Amino acid sequence: MQKSIPCTMMRGGTSKGAYFLKSDLPENEAERDQVLLSVMGSPDDRQIDGLGGANPLTSKVAIISKSDEPDVDIDYLFAQVVVDQPVVGYGQNCGNILAGVGQFAIEKGLIEAGSPTTDVTVLMVNSGDKAVVTVPTPDGEVSYSGDAKIDGVPGTAAPVPLNFLDTAGSLCGALLPTGNVVDEVDGVALTCIDNGMPVVVMRAENFGVEGTETVEQLEANEDLKKRLESIRLLVGPMMNLGDVTDKTVPKMTLVSAPGSGGVISTRSFIPHRCHSTIGVFAAVTVATACLIPGTPAAEIAGDLSSAGTQLLIEHPSGAMAVDIEVEQNDGEIELKRSGFLRTARKLYEGQVFISD
């Protein structure tokens, strides 16, 4: 006997996920996790018995409801369904999947659309932070068509600007959770930083790689992955994340000199697979590190005083432009603003079937 649940599949940024109304899922968290594992077909390297695409970027879930918070339209809970383990993680935000939340909410009647655009204030339940998603709604209807292009996604679509409100220290409690700009762990100088995503920033050269390798080359480097995981387990408690053995954070990001006009090149692990691009919040966090003197990222990026507020963060599939401004006063780091442009597309909607 199978049960069916209403589901919408959407591409958000460079990720793809299943979007659900919270009211359509079990209230009990353990039961809900079992449903999500069944939906995605985890645990299985191929996810052959579910909707997942055998990659962390295509094994994501958005759980959405109308918010009871003042000045907030929508509550958005993100779930990362691990491909090859029976694990559903809630320890992080996802800015790519966020790019489709406003459209989903409007089309499901949770909020009313304006014209030509609709600003949707979203509470990211995972961290308690807020974001404003600007959805193109000409004539009061969601539009997915447009001329905006982002690296890592073929073709063009309607632009979806995302602007974040007070994301510094979202999961770790502070922008620099160890209290240091640089820490040394296992002989590696690194920066632990959280501006919407806990990230460990390290020079690629410290791991015997250039930082320009393909995803496939880095995926095949077992020694590299083992060392990254060893350091990740050590820094987890340092970042106020506790034991991160079964968590999807922090993200481990190798940085190197840019090669295509950006300010820095990245190779990001999420945390055990190399990202084919870079996560939205990870890009924002790396961009922040580029503006803090003394970090490995800032040492590589160099003087950015004339770069303006748009920083181009390179990744394996191209680059992501981050709109960011950081100020330092008497040694205190203040994040003035951060945001970027994404696109989204509805792929299908209907009923997803799960085993009873």
PDB file of C-alpha atoms in Angstrom, residues 65-316:
ATOM      1  CA  SER A  65       4.333  27.376   5.812  1.00  0.00           C
ATOM      2  CA  LYS A  66       2.742  30.747   6.430  1.00  0.00           C
ATOM      3  CA  SER A  67       4.620  32.484   9.230  1.00  0.00           C
ATOM      4  CA  ASP A  68       3.236  33.613  12.569  1.00  0.00           C
ATOM      5  CA  GLU A  69       6.247  35.871  13.100  1.00  0.00           C
ATOM      6  CA  PRO A  70       5.677  39.628  12.838  1.00  0.00           C
ATOM      7  CA  ASP A  71       6.919  41.184   9.581  1.00  0.00           C
ATOM      8  CA  VAL A  72       7.587  37.725   8.109  1.00  0.00           C
ATOM      9  CA  ASP A  73       5.581  36.146   5.297  1.00  0.00           C
ATOM     10  CA  ILE A  74       6.895  32.588   5.102  1.00  0.00           C
ATOM     11  CA  ASP A  75       8.688  30.061   7.306  1.00  0.00           C
ATOM     12  CA  TYR A  76      11.171  27.949   5.335  1.00  0.00           C
ATOM     13  CA  LEU A  77      12.775  24.843   6.827  1.00  0.00           C
ATOM     14  CA  PHE A  78      15.537  23.320   4.705  1.00  0.00           C
ATOM     15  CA  ALA A  79      16.355  19.615   4.831  1.00  0.00           C
ATOM     16  CA  GLN A  80      19.454  18.013   3.314  1.00  0.00           C
ATOM     17  CA  VAL A  81      18.696  14.362   2.617  1.00  0.00           C
ATOM     18  CA  VAL A  82      21.979  12.461   2.606  1.00  0.00           C
ATOM     19  CA  VAL A  83      22.307  10.281  -0.484  1.00  0.00           C
ATOM     20  CA  ASP A  84      23.960   7.157   0.912  1.00  0.00           C
ATOM     21  CA  GLN A  85      22.981   7.315   4.590  1.00  0.00           C
ATOM     22  CA  PRO A  86      19.594   7.288   6.370  1.00  0.00           C
ATOM     23  CA  VAL A  87      20.176  10.866   7.526  1.00  0.00           C
ATOM     24  CA  VAL A  88      18.128  14.040   7.112  1.00  0.00           C
ATOM     25  CA  GLY A  89      20.111  17.111   8.146  1.00  0.00           C
ATOM     26  CA  TYR A  90      18.673  20.412   9.369  1.00  0.00           C
ATOM     27  CA  GLY A  91      21.926  22.008  10.511  1.00  0.00           C
ATOM     28  CA  GLN A  92      22.232  24.533   7.703  1.00  0.00           C
ATOM     29  CA  ASN A  93      20.414  26.931   5.416  1.00  0.00           C
ATOM     30  CA  CYS A  94      20.346  26.597   1.633  1.00  0.00           C
ATOM     31  CA  GLY A  95      20.297  29.800  -0.380  1.00  0.00           C
ATOM     32  CA  ASN A  96      19.848  28.031  -3.708  1.00  0.00           C
ATOM     33  CA  ILE A  97      16.652  26.276  -2.636  1.00  0.00           C
ATOM     34  CA  LEU A  98      15.601  29.578  -1.031  1.00  0.00           C
ATOM     35  CA  ALA A  99      15.420  31.019  -4.559  1.00  0.00           C
ATOM     36  CA  GLY A 100      12.236  28.996  -5.229  1.00  0.00           C
ATOM     37  CA  VAL A 101      10.491  29.500  -1.899  1.00  0.00           C
ATOM     38  CA  GLY A 102       8.708  32.748  -2.811  1.00  0.00           C
ATOM     39  CA  GLN A 103       7.291  31.387  -6.060  1.00  0.00           C
ATOM     40  CA  PHE A 104       6.049  28.252  -4.321  1.00  0.00           C
ATOM     41  CA  ALA A 105       4.402  30.260  -1.545  1.00  0.00           C
ATOM     42  CA  ILE A 106       2.628  32.554  -3.995  1.00  0.00           C
ATOM     43  CA  GLU A 107       1.405  29.720  -6.200  1.00  0.00           C
ATOM     44  CA  LYS A 108       0.116  27.799  -3.166  1.00  0.00           C
ATOM     45  CA  GLY A 109      -1.862  30.834  -2.019  1.00  0.00           C
ATOM     46  CA  LEU A 110       0.148  31.487   1.152  1.00  0.00           C
ATOM     47  CA  ILE A 111       0.718  35.111   0.160  1.00  0.00           C
ATOM     48  CA  GLU A 112      -0.732  37.469  -2.422  1.00  0.00           C
ATOM     49  CA  ALA A 113       1.365  38.628  -5.366  1.00  0.00           C
ATOM     50  CA  GLY A 114       1.856  42.236  -6.352  1.00  0.00           C
ATOM     51  CA  SER A 115       3.121  43.596  -9.656  1.00  0.00           C
ATOM     52  CA  PRO A 116       5.657  43.755 -11.290  1.00  0.00           C
ATOM     53  CA  THR A 117       7.530  42.077  -8.417  1.00  0.00           C
ATOM     54  CA  THR A 118       6.673  40.728  -4.975  1.00  0.00           C
ATOM     55  CA  ASP A 119       9.029  40.949  -2.000  1.00  0.00           C
ATOM     56  CA  VAL A 120       8.672  37.871   0.203  1.00  0.00           C
ATOM     57  CA  THR A 121      10.197  38.057   3.680  1.00  0.00           C
ATOM     58  CA  VAL A 122      11.321  34.580   4.651  1.00  0.00           C
ATOM     59  CA  LEU A 123      12.285  33.209   8.053  1.00  0.00           C
ATOM     60  CA  MET A 124      14.979  30.568   7.515  1.00  0.00           C
ATOM     61  CA  VAL A 125      13.929  28.265  10.327  1.00  0.00           C
ATOM     62  CA  ASN A 126      17.223  26.348  10.419  1.00  0.00           C
ATOM     63  CA  SER A 127      19.132  29.368  11.693  1.00  0.00           C
ATOM     64  CA  GLY A 128      16.430  31.855  12.677  1.00  0.00           C
ATOM     65  CA  ASP A 129      17.729  34.378  10.129  1.00  0.00           C
ATOM     66  CA  LYS A 130      15.633  36.300   7.635  1.00  0.00           C
ATOM     67  CA  ALA A 131      15.924  37.001   3.938  1.00  0.00           C
ATOM     68  CA  VAL A 132      13.973  39.007   1.390  1.00  0.00           C
ATOM     69  CA  VAL A 133      13.286  37.181  -1.872  1.00  0.00           C
ATOM     70  CA  THR A 134      12.147  39.358  -4.785  1.00  0.00           C
ATOM     71  CA  VAL A 135       9.919  37.311  -7.101  1.00  0.00           C
ATOM     72  CA  PRO A 136       9.033  38.506 -10.625  1.00  0.00           C
ATOM     73  CA  THR A 137       5.214  38.684 -10.693  1.00  0.00           C
ATOM     74  CA  PRO A 138       4.067  40.687 -13.741  1.00  0.00           C
ATOM     75  CA  ASP A 139       0.288  41.128 -13.646  1.00  0.00           C
ATOM     76  CA  GLY A 140       0.241  39.411 -10.259  1.00  0.00           C
ATOM     77  CA  GLU A 141       1.422  36.005 -11.506  1.00  0.00           C
ATOM     78  CA  VAL A 142       4.747  34.262 -10.989  1.00  0.00           C
ATOM     79  CA  SER A 143       7.018  34.396 -14.031  1.00  0.00           C
ATOM     80  CA  TYR A 144       9.909  31.979 -14.506  1.00  0.00           C
ATOM     81  CA  SER A 145      11.011  33.357 -17.895  1.00  0.00           C
ATOM     82  CA  GLY A 146      13.699  35.997 -18.269  1.00  0.00           C
ATOM     83  CA  ASP A 147      17.185  36.910 -19.392  1.00  0.00           C
ATOM     84  CA  ALA A 148      19.119  36.291 -16.163  1.00  0.00           C
ATOM     85  CA  LYS A 149      21.901  33.719 -16.398  1.00  0.00           C
ATOM     86  CA  ILE A 150      23.852  32.100 -13.566  1.00  0.00           C
ATOM     87  CA  ASP A 151      26.893  29.861 -13.926  1.00  0.00           C
ATOM     88  CA  GLY A 152      26.146  26.198 -13.384  1.00  0.00           C
ATOM     89  CA  VAL A 153      22.667  26.379 -14.978  1.00  0.00           C
ATOM     90  CA  PRO A 154      22.026  26.227 -18.740  1.00  0.00           C
ATOM     91  CA  GLY A 155      19.905  28.866 -20.417  1.00  0.00           C
ATOM     92  CA  THR A 156      18.274  31.909 -18.848  1.00  0.00           C
ATOM     93  CA  ALA A 157      15.389  32.560 -16.468  1.00  0.00           C
ATOM     94  CA  ALA A 158      13.711  35.324 -14.474  1.00  0.00           C
ATOM     95  CA  PRO A 159      16.053  37.062 -12.014  1.00  0.00           C
ATOM     96  CA  VAL A 160      15.456  36.378  -8.309  1.00  0.00           C
ATOM     97  CA  PRO A 161      17.451  38.764  -6.082  1.00  0.00           C
ATOM     98  CA  LEU A 162      18.063  37.501  -2.539  1.00  0.00           C
ATOM     99  CA  ASN A 163      19.036  39.825   0.285  1.00  0.00           C
ATOM    100  CA  PHE A 164      19.997  38.554   3.711  1.00  0.00           C
ATOM    101  CA  LEU A 165      19.260  40.200   7.034  1.00  0.00           C
ATOM    102  CA  ASP A 166      21.634  39.670   9.968  1.00  0.00           C
ATOM    103  CA  THR A 167      23.124  36.306   8.915  1.00  0.00           C
ATOM    104  CA  ALA A 168      26.485  36.741  10.677  1.00  0.00           C
ATOM    105  CA  GLY A 169      26.959  33.888  13.142  1.00  0.00           C
ATOM    106  CA  SER A 170      23.698  32.278  12.064  1.00  0.00           C
ATOM    107  CA  LEU A 171      24.624  28.754  13.190  1.00  0.00           C
ATOM    108  CA  CYS A 172      27.833  29.255  15.182  1.00  0.00           C
ATOM    109  CA  GLY A 173      26.804  32.247  17.267  1.00  0.00           C
ATOM    110  CA  ALA A 174      29.443  34.613  15.874  1.00  0.00           C
ATOM    111  CA  LEU A 175      30.932  35.588  12.530  1.00  0.00           C
ATOM    112  CA  LEU A 176      34.290  34.269  13.762  1.00  0.00           C
ATOM    113  CA  PRO A 177      33.149  31.577  16.203  1.00  0.00           C
ATOM    114  CA  THR A 178      36.618  30.735  17.559  1.00  0.00           C
ATOM    115  CA  GLY A 179      37.270  34.405  18.287  1.00  0.00           C
ATOM    116  CA  ASN A 180      40.284  34.316  15.979  1.00  0.00           C
ATOM    117  CA  VAL A 181      40.803  35.459  12.417  1.00  0.00           C
ATOM    118  CA  VAL A 182      43.150  32.505  11.904  1.00  0.00           C
ATOM    119  CA  ASP A 183      43.538  29.229  13.777  1.00  0.00           C
ATOM    120  CA  GLU A 184      46.058  26.463  13.194  1.00  0.00           C
ATOM    121  CA  VAL A 185      44.631  22.949  13.137  1.00  0.00           C
ATOM    122  CA  ASP A 186      46.681  19.872  12.244  1.00  0.00           C
ATOM    123  CA  GLY A 187      49.420  22.150  10.922  1.00  0.00           C
ATOM    124  CA  VAL A 188      47.057  24.088   8.625  1.00  0.00           C
ATOM    125  CA  ALA A 189      46.314  27.814   8.997  1.00  0.00           C
ATOM    126  CA  LEU A 190      42.585  28.271   8.498  1.00  0.00           C
ATOM    127  CA  THR A 191      39.692  30.609   9.160  1.00  0.00           C
ATOM    128  CA  CYS A 192      36.482  29.398  10.797  1.00  0.00           C
ATOM    129  CA  ILE A 193      33.694  31.736   9.692  1.00  0.00           C
ATOM    130  CA  ASP A 194      29.898  31.816   9.560  1.00  0.00           C
ATOM    131  CA  ASN A 195      27.958  34.368   7.535  1.00  0.00           C
ATOM    132  CA  GLY A 196      24.907  32.224   6.864  1.00  0.00           C
ATOM    133  CA  MET A 197      26.941  29.020   6.509  1.00  0.00           C
ATOM    134  CA  PRO A 198      29.699  27.609   8.740  1.00  0.00           C
ATOM    135  CA  VAL A 199      32.751  27.408   6.483  1.00  0.00           C
ATOM    136  CA  VAL A 200      36.387  26.502   7.049  1.00  0.00           C
ATOM    137  CA  VAL A 201      38.572  28.481   4.630  1.00  0.00           C
ATOM    138  CA  MET A 202      41.980  26.979   3.787  1.00  0.00           C
ATOM    139  CA  ARG A 203      44.649  27.425   1.137  1.00  0.00           C
ATOM    140  CA  ALA A 204      44.517  24.637  -1.447  1.00  0.00           C
ATOM    141  CA  GLU A 205      48.320  24.521  -1.588  1.00  0.00           C
ATOM    142  CA  ASN A 206      48.431  23.348   2.035  1.00  0.00           C
ATOM    143  CA  PHE A 207      46.827  20.116   0.865  1.00  0.00           C
ATOM    144  CA  GLY A 208      49.106  19.488  -2.078  1.00  0.00           C
ATOM    145  CA  VAL A 209      46.589  20.579  -4.717  1.00  0.00           C
ATOM    146  CA  GLU A 210      46.352  23.616  -6.990  1.00  0.00           C
ATOM    147  CA  GLY A 211      42.740  24.434  -6.211  1.00  0.00           C
ATOM    148  CA  THR A 212      41.887  24.504  -9.909  1.00  0.00           C
ATOM    149  CA  GLU A 213      41.318  20.763 -10.290  1.00  0.00           C
ATOM    150  CA  THR A 214      38.047  19.412 -11.655  1.00  0.00           C
ATOM    151  CA  VAL A 215      35.386  18.054  -9.359  1.00  0.00           C
ATOM    152  CA  GLU A 216      36.153  14.559 -10.632  1.00  0.00           C
ATOM    153  CA  GLN A 217      39.854  14.897  -9.851  1.00  0.00           C
ATOM    154  CA  LEU A 218      39.160  16.056  -6.304  1.00  0.00           C
ATOM    155  CA  GLU A 219      36.489  13.392  -5.766  1.00  0.00           C
ATOM    156  CA  ALA A 220      39.105  10.758  -6.666  1.00  0.00           C
ATOM    157  CA  ASN A 221      41.676  12.150  -4.200  1.00  0.00           C
ATOM    158  CA  GLU A 222      40.958   9.947  -1.197  1.00  0.00           C
ATOM    159  CA  ASP A 223      43.929  11.252   0.809  1.00  0.00           C
ATOM    160  CA  LEU A 224      42.666  14.807   0.415  1.00  0.00           C
ATOM    161  CA  LYS A 225      39.146  13.910   1.500  1.00  0.00           C
ATOM    162  CA  LYS A 226      40.387  11.992   4.534  1.00  0.00           C
ATOM    163  CA  ARG A 227      42.517  14.919   5.669  1.00  0.00           C
ATOM    164  CA  LEU A 228      39.690  17.394   5.161  1.00  0.00           C
ATOM    165  CA  GLU A 229      37.368  15.218   7.214  1.00  0.00           C
ATOM    166  CA  SER A 230      39.958  14.860   9.972  1.00  0.00           C
ATOM    167  CA  ILE A 231      40.228  18.653  10.245  1.00  0.00           C
ATOM    168  CA  ARG A 232      36.452  19.072   9.989  1.00  0.00           C
ATOM    169  CA  LEU A 233      35.922  16.834  13.003  1.00  0.00           C
ATOM    170  CA  LEU A 234      38.475  18.849  14.981  1.00  0.00           C
ATOM    171  CA  VAL A 235      37.046  22.278  14.154  1.00  0.00           C
ATOM    172  CA  GLY A 236      33.397  21.319  14.720  1.00  0.00           C
ATOM    173  CA  PRO A 237      33.564  21.852  18.509  1.00  0.00           C
ATOM    174  CA  MET A 238      35.735  24.949  17.996  1.00  0.00           C
ATOM    175  CA  MET A 239      32.916  26.451  15.911  1.00  0.00           C
ATOM    176  CA  ASN A 240      30.282  25.710  18.583  1.00  0.00           C
ATOM    177  CA  LEU A 241      28.823  22.962  16.389  1.00  0.00           C
ATOM    178  CA  GLY A 242      29.701  20.074  18.698  1.00  0.00           C
ATOM    179  CA  ASP A 243      30.380  16.650  17.250  1.00  0.00           C
ATOM    180  CA  VAL A 244      29.902  17.066  13.484  1.00  0.00           C
ATOM    181  CA  THR A 245      30.418  13.428  12.539  1.00  0.00           C
ATOM    182  CA  ASP A 246      26.817  13.118  11.337  1.00  0.00           C
ATOM    183  CA  LYS A 247      26.311  16.774  10.398  1.00  0.00           C
ATOM    184  CA  THR A 248      26.554  18.442   7.002  1.00  0.00           C
ATOM    185  CA  VAL A 249      28.413  21.446   8.416  1.00  0.00           C
ATOM    186  CA  PRO A 250      30.928  22.977   8.455  1.00  0.00           C
ATOM    187  CA  LYS A 251      31.700  23.159   4.738  1.00  0.00           C
ATOM    188  CA  MET A 252      35.382  22.739   3.917  1.00  0.00           C
ATOM    189  CA  THR A 253      36.509  25.224   1.269  1.00  0.00           C
ATOM    190  CA  LEU A 254      39.870  25.320  -0.465  1.00  0.00           C
ATOM    191  CA  VAL A 255      40.857  28.700  -1.892  1.00  0.00           C
ATOM    192  CA  SER A 256      43.435  29.655  -4.489  1.00  0.00           C
ATOM    193  CA  ALA A 257      44.251  32.468  -6.898  1.00  0.00           C
ATOM    194  CA  PRO A 258      41.481  33.324  -9.364  1.00  0.00           C
ATOM    195  CA  GLY A 259      41.879  32.500 -13.032  1.00  0.00           C
ATOM    196  CA  SER A 260      38.836  34.027 -14.701  1.00  0.00           C
ATOM    197  CA  GLY A 261      38.496  37.584 -13.443  1.00  0.00           C
ATOM    198  CA  GLY A 262      37.152  36.826  -9.976  1.00  0.00           C
ATOM    199  CA  VAL A 263      38.647  37.748  -6.617  1.00  0.00           C
ATOM    200  CA  ILE A 264      39.284  34.153  -5.530  1.00  0.00           C
ATOM    201  CA  SER A 265      38.872  30.566  -6.721  1.00  0.00           C
ATOM    202  CA  THR A 266      37.092  27.973  -4.560  1.00  0.00           C
ATOM    203  CA  ARG A 267      36.641  24.232  -4.284  1.00  0.00           C
ATOM    204  CA  SER A 268      34.010  23.502  -1.666  1.00  0.00           C
ATOM    205  CA  PHE A 269      33.221  20.177   0.007  1.00  0.00           C
ATOM    206  CA  ILE A 270      29.653  19.701   1.298  1.00  0.00           C
ATOM    207  CA  PRO A 271      31.135  18.170   3.390  1.00  0.00           C
ATOM    208  CA  HIS A 272      32.288  14.894   1.813  1.00  0.00           C
ATOM    209  CA  ARG A 273      31.508  15.520  -1.851  1.00  0.00           C
ATOM    210  CA  CYS A 274      33.083  18.268  -3.921  1.00  0.00           C
ATOM    211  CA  HIS A 275      30.496  20.873  -4.948  1.00  0.00           C
ATOM    212  CA  SER A 276      30.145  21.358  -8.708  1.00  0.00           C
ATOM    213  CA  THR A 277      29.645  25.071  -8.010  1.00  0.00           C
ATOM    214  CA  ILE A 278      29.507  26.546  -4.492  1.00  0.00           C
ATOM    215  CA  GLY A 279      26.618  26.937  -2.110  1.00  0.00           C
ATOM    216  CA  VAL A 280      25.014  30.348  -1.955  1.00  0.00           C
ATOM    217  CA  PHE A 281      25.685  30.945   1.735  1.00  0.00           C
ATOM    218  CA  ALA A 282      29.136  29.421   1.388  1.00  0.00           C
ATOM    219  CA  ALA A 283      29.898  31.938  -1.381  1.00  0.00           C
ATOM    220  CA  VAL A 284      28.667  34.797   0.810  1.00  0.00           C
ATOM    221  CA  THR A 285      30.790  33.526   3.693  1.00  0.00           C
ATOM    222  CA  VAL A 286      33.924  33.144   1.533  1.00  0.00           C
ATOM    223  CA  ALA A 287      33.357  36.652   0.149  1.00  0.00           C
ATOM    224  CA  THR A 288      33.164  37.907   3.719  1.00  0.00           C
ATOM    225  CA  ALA A 289      36.474  36.188   4.509  1.00  0.00           C
ATOM    226  CA  CYS A 290      38.026  37.950   1.510  1.00  0.00           C
ATOM    227  CA  LEU A 291      37.298  41.269   3.232  1.00  0.00           C
ATOM    228  CA  ILE A 292      38.760  40.380   6.630  1.00  0.00           C
ATOM    229  CA  PRO A 293      42.537  41.059   6.701  1.00  0.00           C
ATOM    230  CA  GLY A 294      44.657  38.077   7.692  1.00  0.00           C
ATOM    231  CA  THR A 295      42.408  35.260   6.502  1.00  0.00           C
ATOM    232  CA  PRO A 296      43.739  32.863   3.842  1.00  0.00           C
ATOM    233  CA  ALA A 297      41.065  34.222   1.503  1.00  0.00           C
ATOM    234  CA  ALA A 298      42.040  37.866   2.077  1.00  0.00           C
ATOM    235  CA  GLU A 299      45.735  37.093   1.569  1.00  0.00           C
ATOM    236  CA  ILE A 300      44.947  35.559  -1.812  1.00  0.00           C
ATOM    237  CA  ALA A 301      42.380  38.169  -2.873  1.00  0.00           C
ATOM    238  CA  GLY A 302      44.675  41.072  -1.989  1.00  0.00           C
ATOM    239  CA  ASP A 303      43.571  44.706  -1.850  1.00  0.00           C
ATOM    240  CA  LEU A 304      39.866  44.903  -2.714  1.00  0.00           C
ATOM    241  CA  SER A 305      39.385  48.565  -1.823  1.00  0.00           C
ATOM    242  CA  SER A 306      38.686  49.421  -5.466  1.00  0.00           C
ATOM    243  CA  ALA A 307      36.588  46.326  -6.204  1.00  0.00           C
ATOM    244  CA  GLY A 308      33.300  47.892  -5.110  1.00  0.00           C
ATOM    245  CA  THR A 309      30.658  45.772  -3.399  1.00  0.00           C
ATOM    246  CA  GLN A 310      30.327  43.100  -6.101  1.00  0.00           C
ATOM    247  CA  LEU A 311      32.801  40.293  -5.505  1.00  0.00           C
ATOM    248  CA  LEU A 312      33.051  37.459  -8.031  1.00  0.00           C
ATOM    249  CA  ILE A 313      33.680  34.105  -6.331  1.00  0.00           C
ATOM    250  CA  GLU A 314      34.974  31.516  -8.808  1.00  0.00           C
ATOM    251  CA  HIS A 315      33.938  27.860  -8.582  1.00  0.00           C
ATOM    252  CA  PRO A 316      34.281  24.758 -10.807  1.00  0.00           C
TER     253      PRO A 316
END
